[in-house]
Amino acid sequence: MITERLPLYEEAKSENVQGAKLSARKLLEQADENDDMVLLAGMIYSKVEENLISKYKLPHKNEKFYMSYGEYLKAVNEAKMGDRYFLMERDKNGILKPIPPRVLESEQDGTPRTVEMHPLIRFMKAGLSPQEAKKATEMWRILNKIRHKSEENKNKLTEFFKRNKPRKAYMKDVLDFYQEKWLYTEDSGEMQNLYAFLTEQGYKVFYSPISMREFVGSNYYDAYIYNALEKAQIMILYGSKAEYFTSSWIENEWTRYIYLIGKGQKPSCFGQDILSIKT
């Protein structure tokens, strides 16, 4: 069963998601344990998808993310943790082969030309490590099941939430994770604009969703970020809502930087014009 082909619940349709008067965080806070979370799932899903398209510039048409078959095969080899490949499976002879993607266009000889971009690859292209991308993909699929009507989805979700956290607690984990990875936030587009502006002004800027793309899958991913914190002369902390600053990963970064300011290793430039400070 392909979930995307099932009808959406009314609350998950774009007009209702876009017209929601509460933020996802407020909606979650006001929900009770018996809520189906359809509107919340729709809000998170839509915002993450929007960021993948507008912020990370992933190719998207006819409601599908796509890539060439050659790109897919390359990504399959990068989507791994140690010796474990997330997008490969063994055939009947025990040989490890790529999981066949959904083919969108084929060559005359039947060879795939354009294929649908697997969710795990989408998240890797957004700067997540393969292990983080796998977690993001699992959450993405649960969101999709919540959004779409079917008895099979309903039964699978019932079993899933029996084995895992209650629905509300799980949805909090989903929202926290996507926010920490900058996949769910309305601020991310504005931060990318600021990154582009400062770069054009000649400043050397570290912005992990862009700066870390080439290091996706590296065992030293976190170390690169901490190295950037050590080298940076200025840290710009931006957010439109207070809760964005208290997600564990974001708070970890800015408290580390303030600690370095307190030790005299970084300049204190609160309230100064960013462009007046030379690096």
Short mmCIF file of C-alpha atoms in Angstrom, two decimals:
data_model
loop_
_atom_site.label_atom_id
_atom_site.label_comp_id
_atom_site.label_asym_id
_atom_site.label_seq_id
_atom_site.Cartn_x
_atom_site.Cartn_y
_atom_site.Cartn_z
CA MET A 1 0.00 0.00 0.00
CA ILE A 2 1.35 3.43 -0.99
CA THR A 3 0.25 5.80 1.77
CA GLU A 4 0.41 8.94 -0.40
CA ARG A 5 -2.35 7.56 -2.65
CA LEU A 6 -4.82 7.34 0.22
CA PRO A 7 -7.22 10.24 0.93
CA LEU A 8 -6.15 12.83 3.47
CA TYR A 9 -8.14 13.51 6.60
CA GLU A 10 -9.90 16.86 6.36
CA GLU A 11 -7.70 18.45 9.06
CA ALA A 12 -4.54 17.47 7.17
CA LYS A 13 -5.51 19.24 3.94
CA SER A 14 -3.35 22.22 3.03
CA GLU A 15 -6.08 24.84 3.44
CA ASN A 16 -6.72 23.73 7.04
CA VAL A 17 -3.04 23.38 7.90
CA GLN A 18 -2.25 26.86 6.55
CA GLY A 19 -5.28 28.34 8.27
CA ALA A 20 -4.39 27.00 11.70
CA LYS A 21 -4.37 29.82 14.27
CA LEU A 22 -2.11 28.06 16.79
CA SER A 23 1.55 27.15 16.43
CA ALA A 24 2.43 23.46 16.36
CA ARG A 25 3.91 23.79 19.86
CA LYS A 26 0.74 25.39 21.27
CA LEU A 27 -1.43 22.84 19.53
CA LEU A 28 0.62 20.08 21.12
CA GLU A 29 0.42 21.69 24.57
CA GLN A 30 -3.38 21.92 24.36
CA ALA A 31 -3.89 18.39 23.03
CA ASP A 32 -5.04 15.59 25.30
CA GLU A 33 -3.94 11.96 25.15
CA ASN A 34 -6.99 10.95 23.10
CA ASP A 35 -6.41 13.44 20.25
CA ASP A 36 -5.68 11.88 16.86
CA MET A 37 -3.05 14.61 16.16
CA VAL A 38 -4.07 14.84 12.48
CA LEU A 39 -3.80 18.65 12.29
CA LEU A 40 -0.48 18.65 14.14
CA ALA A 41 0.91 15.91 11.88
CA GLY A 42 -0.23 17.92 8.87
CA MET A 43 1.45 21.10 10.14
CA ILE A 44 4.77 19.39 10.83
CA TYR A 45 4.74 17.42 7.59
CA SER A 46 3.88 20.47 5.47
CA LYS A 47 6.50 22.75 7.06
CA VAL A 48 9.27 20.15 6.79
CA GLU A 49 8.34 19.50 3.15
CA GLU A 50 8.27 23.24 2.46
CA ASN A 51 11.76 23.64 3.97
CA LEU A 52 13.12 20.72 1.95
CA ILE A 53 11.90 22.45 -1.21
CA SER A 54 12.56 26.14 -0.50
CA LYS A 55 15.47 26.03 1.93
CA TYR A 56 17.42 23.01 0.75
CA LYS A 57 16.38 23.34 -2.92
CA LEU A 58 15.56 19.66 -3.39
CA PRO A 59 14.06 19.03 -6.84
CA HIS A 60 10.30 18.60 -6.60
CA LYS A 61 7.52 18.37 -9.18
CA ASN A 62 4.11 16.75 -9.41
CA GLU A 63 4.13 16.39 -5.60
CA LYS A 64 7.26 14.22 -5.68
CA PHE A 65 10.93 14.71 -4.83
CA TYR A 66 13.07 13.29 -7.61
CA MET A 67 16.65 12.55 -8.63
CA SER A 68 18.54 10.76 -11.37
CA TYR A 69 19.06 7.02 -11.01
CA GLY A 70 22.81 7.59 -10.96
CA GLU A 71 22.46 10.01 -8.04
CA TYR A 72 20.32 7.44 -6.25
CA LEU A 73 22.96 4.71 -6.57
CA LYS A 74 25.62 7.07 -5.22
CA ALA A 75 23.41 8.09 -2.28
CA VAL A 76 22.69 4.42 -1.49
CA ASN A 77 26.40 3.86 -0.87
CA GLU A 78 26.55 6.89 1.44
CA ALA A 79 23.44 5.95 3.44
CA LYS A 80 25.12 3.73 5.99
CA MET A 81 26.28 3.45 9.57
CA GLY A 82 29.45 1.42 9.85
CA ASP A 83 28.91 -1.70 7.74
CA ARG A 84 25.14 -1.35 7.78
CA TYR A 85 23.57 0.05 4.60
CA PHE A 86 20.11 1.54 5.11
CA LEU A 87 19.04 1.41 1.46
CA MET A 88 20.41 -2.00 0.50
CA GLU A 89 19.06 -5.52 0.90
CA ARG A 90 20.37 -8.98 0.17
CA ASP A 91 19.01 -10.97 -2.77
CA LYS A 92 18.30 -14.72 -2.65
CA ASN A 93 22.00 -15.37 -3.20
CA GLY A 94 22.99 -13.21 -0.26
CA ILE A 95 24.39 -10.44 -2.46
CA LEU A 96 23.85 -6.90 -1.15
CA LYS A 97 21.98 -4.77 -3.70
CA PRO A 98 20.27 -1.35 -3.71
CA ILE A 99 16.58 -1.37 -2.77
CA PRO A 100 14.75 -0.63 -6.04
CA PRO A 101 13.42 2.95 -6.04
CA ARG A 102 10.12 4.12 -7.48
CA VAL A 103 10.87 4.80 -11.14
CA LEU A 104 9.40 8.00 -12.58
CA GLU A 105 11.04 7.95 -16.02
CA SER A 106 12.91 5.22 -17.92
CA GLU A 107 15.34 5.08 -20.82
CA GLN A 108 14.27 3.34 -24.03
CA ASP A 109 15.96 0.14 -22.88
CA GLY A 110 14.00 0.19 -19.63
CA THR A 111 16.87 1.42 -17.45
CA PRO A 112 15.62 3.88 -14.80
CA ARG A 113 16.41 7.49 -15.66
CA THR A 114 14.57 9.49 -12.99
CA VAL A 115 13.46 8.04 -9.67
CA GLU A 116 11.62 9.29 -6.62
CA MET A 117 14.04 10.55 -3.96
CA HIS A 118 13.80 8.30 -0.92
CA PRO A 119 12.93 10.24 2.28
CA LEU A 120 16.20 9.13 3.89
CA ILE A 121 18.15 10.71 1.01
CA ARG A 122 16.09 13.91 1.30
CA PHE A 123 17.10 14.27 4.93
CA MET A 124 20.74 13.51 4.19
CA LYS A 125 20.71 16.25 1.57
CA ALA A 126 19.33 18.56 4.28
CA GLY A 127 22.50 18.00 6.27
CA LEU A 128 21.57 15.11 8.57
CA SER A 129 23.92 12.21 9.15
CA PRO A 130 22.67 8.86 7.77
CA GLN A 131 21.67 7.73 11.27
CA GLU A 132 19.77 10.99 11.92
CA ALA A 133 18.19 10.76 8.46
CA LYS A 134 16.96 7.25 9.25
CA LYS A 135 15.29 8.54 12.42
CA ALA A 136 13.78 11.47 10.52
CA THR A 137 12.45 9.05 7.89
CA GLU A 138 10.79 6.80 10.47
CA MET A 139 9.08 9.84 11.99
CA TRP A 140 8.09 11.07 8.51
CA ARG A 141 6.33 7.79 7.78
CA ILE A 142 4.38 7.90 11.04
CA LEU A 143 3.28 11.48 10.26
CA ASN A 144 2.14 10.32 6.85
CA LYS A 145 0.13 7.45 8.32
CA ILE A 146 -1.58 9.87 10.74
CA ARG A 147 -2.48 12.20 7.84
CA HIS A 148 -4.02 9.58 5.54
CA LYS A 149 -7.27 7.66 5.96
CA SER A 150 -7.32 3.88 5.94
CA GLU A 151 -8.21 1.09 8.33
CA GLU A 152 -4.77 -0.41 7.75
CA ASN A 153 -3.07 2.85 8.80
CA LYS A 154 -5.35 3.12 11.82
CA ASN A 155 -4.49 -0.42 12.95
CA LYS A 156 -0.76 0.03 12.36
CA LEU A 157 -0.75 3.27 14.34
CA THR A 158 -2.62 1.63 17.22
CA GLU A 159 0.01 -1.11 17.36
CA PHE A 160 2.86 1.38 16.97
CA PHE A 161 1.75 3.54 19.89
CA LYS A 162 1.19 0.47 22.05
CA ARG A 163 4.83 -0.53 21.52
CA ASN A 164 6.23 3.00 21.81
CA LYS A 165 5.41 6.19 23.68
CA PRO A 166 1.81 7.48 23.83
CA ARG A 167 0.81 9.51 20.78
CA LYS A 168 1.18 12.94 22.41
CA ALA A 169 4.62 12.17 23.87
CA TYR A 170 5.77 10.73 20.54
CA MET A 171 4.58 13.82 18.64
CA LYS A 172 6.55 16.00 21.07
CA ASP A 173 9.66 13.96 20.23
CA VAL A 174 8.97 14.44 16.52
CA LEU A 175 8.52 18.20 16.82
CA ASP A 176 11.61 18.54 19.05
CA PHE A 177 13.76 16.49 16.67
CA TYR A 178 12.73 18.34 13.51
CA GLN A 179 13.22 21.69 15.23
CA GLU A 180 16.65 20.74 16.57
CA LYS A 181 17.70 19.73 13.06
CA TRP A 182 16.31 22.96 11.56
CA LEU A 183 13.80 21.06 9.45
CA TYR A 184 10.78 22.54 11.22
CA THR A 185 11.03 26.25 11.83
CA GLU A 186 9.73 29.27 10.01
CA ASP A 187 12.97 31.05 10.94
CA SER A 188 15.18 28.80 8.83
CA GLY A 189 14.39 30.62 5.58
CA GLU A 190 15.30 33.97 7.16
CA MET A 191 18.55 32.50 8.50
CA GLN A 192 19.47 31.27 5.06
CA ASN A 193 18.88 34.76 3.68
CA LEU A 194 21.13 36.20 6.40
CA TYR A 195 23.79 33.59 5.58
CA ALA A 196 23.67 34.60 1.91
CA PHE A 197 23.81 38.32 2.75
CA LEU A 198 26.80 38.03 5.09
CA THR A 199 28.62 35.77 2.65
CA GLU A 200 28.10 38.32 -0.11
CA GLN A 201 29.61 40.95 2.21
CA GLY A 202 32.80 38.90 2.35
CA TYR A 203 32.35 37.30 5.76
CA LYS A 204 33.28 33.68 6.38
CA VAL A 205 30.04 32.27 7.76
CA PHE A 206 29.32 28.86 9.24
CA TYR A 207 25.67 27.78 8.93
CA SER A 208 25.42 24.03 9.51
CA PRO A 209 22.55 23.20 7.08
CA ILE A 210 24.77 24.54 4.28
CA SER A 211 28.32 24.36 5.66
CA MET A 212 27.99 20.75 6.79
CA ARG A 213 26.50 19.23 3.64
CA GLU A 214 29.80 17.80 2.42
CA PHE A 215 30.41 16.15 5.79
CA VAL A 216 27.13 14.24 5.95
CA GLY A 217 27.85 10.70 7.06
CA SER A 218 31.19 11.58 8.64
CA ASN A 219 31.99 10.06 12.02
CA TYR A 220 33.29 13.48 13.01
CA TYR A 221 30.08 15.40 12.18
CA ASP A 222 29.62 16.74 15.73
CA ALA A 223 33.31 17.50 16.04
CA TYR A 224 33.14 19.77 12.98
CA ILE A 225 30.36 21.79 14.60
CA TYR A 226 32.28 22.15 17.86
CA ASN A 227 35.36 23.15 15.89
CA ALA A 228 33.33 25.88 14.19
CA LEU A 229 32.20 27.15 17.61
CA GLU A 230 35.83 27.26 18.76
CA LYS A 231 36.95 29.23 15.70
CA ALA A 232 34.02 31.64 15.38
CA GLN A 233 34.52 35.24 16.54
CA ILE A 234 30.79 35.95 16.53
CA MET A 235 27.76 33.75 17.08
CA ILE A 236 24.39 34.98 15.82
CA LEU A 237 21.50 33.51 17.81
CA TYR A 238 18.20 34.11 16.07
CA GLY A 239 14.68 32.87 16.70
CA SER A 240 11.15 34.18 16.53
CA LYS A 241 9.92 32.10 19.48
CA ALA A 242 11.43 31.47 22.91
CA GLU A 243 11.06 27.69 22.67
CA TYR A 244 13.41 27.58 19.68
CA PHE A 245 16.30 28.51 21.99
CA THR A 246 15.64 25.74 24.49
CA SER A 247 15.68 22.70 22.20
CA SER A 248 18.54 20.58 23.53
CA TRP A 249 20.91 20.83 20.54
CA ILE A 250 20.49 24.58 20.04
CA GLU A 251 20.82 25.31 23.75
CA ASN A 252 23.94 23.15 23.89
CA GLU A 253 25.60 25.28 21.19
CA TRP A 254 24.81 28.75 22.50
CA THR A 255 25.60 27.92 26.14
CA ARG A 256 28.98 26.57 25.02
CA TYR A 257 29.65 29.84 23.22
CA ILE A 258 28.62 31.98 26.21
CA TYR A 259 30.94 29.87 28.35
CA LEU A 260 33.80 30.76 25.98
CA ILE A 261 32.86 34.46 26.23
CA GLY A 262 32.97 34.17 30.02
CA LYS A 263 36.46 32.68 29.81
CA GLY A 264 37.58 35.64 27.71
CA GLN A 265 38.16 33.47 24.64
CA LYS A 266 35.47 35.24 22.59
CA PRO A 267 34.55 38.93 22.21
CA SER A 268 31.34 40.06 23.86
CA CYS A 269 29.45 41.93 21.17
CA PHE A 270 25.87 42.00 22.46
CA GLY A 271 23.92 44.86 20.91
CA GLN A 272 26.58 45.81 18.37
CA ASP A 273 26.05 46.16 14.64
CA ILE A 274 27.22 42.83 13.17
CA LEU A 275 28.67 44.47 10.08
CA SER A 276 30.84 46.82 12.19
CA ILE A 277 32.74 43.87 13.67
CA LYS A 278 35.71 42.70 11.63
CA THR A 279 36.65 39.00 11.58
#
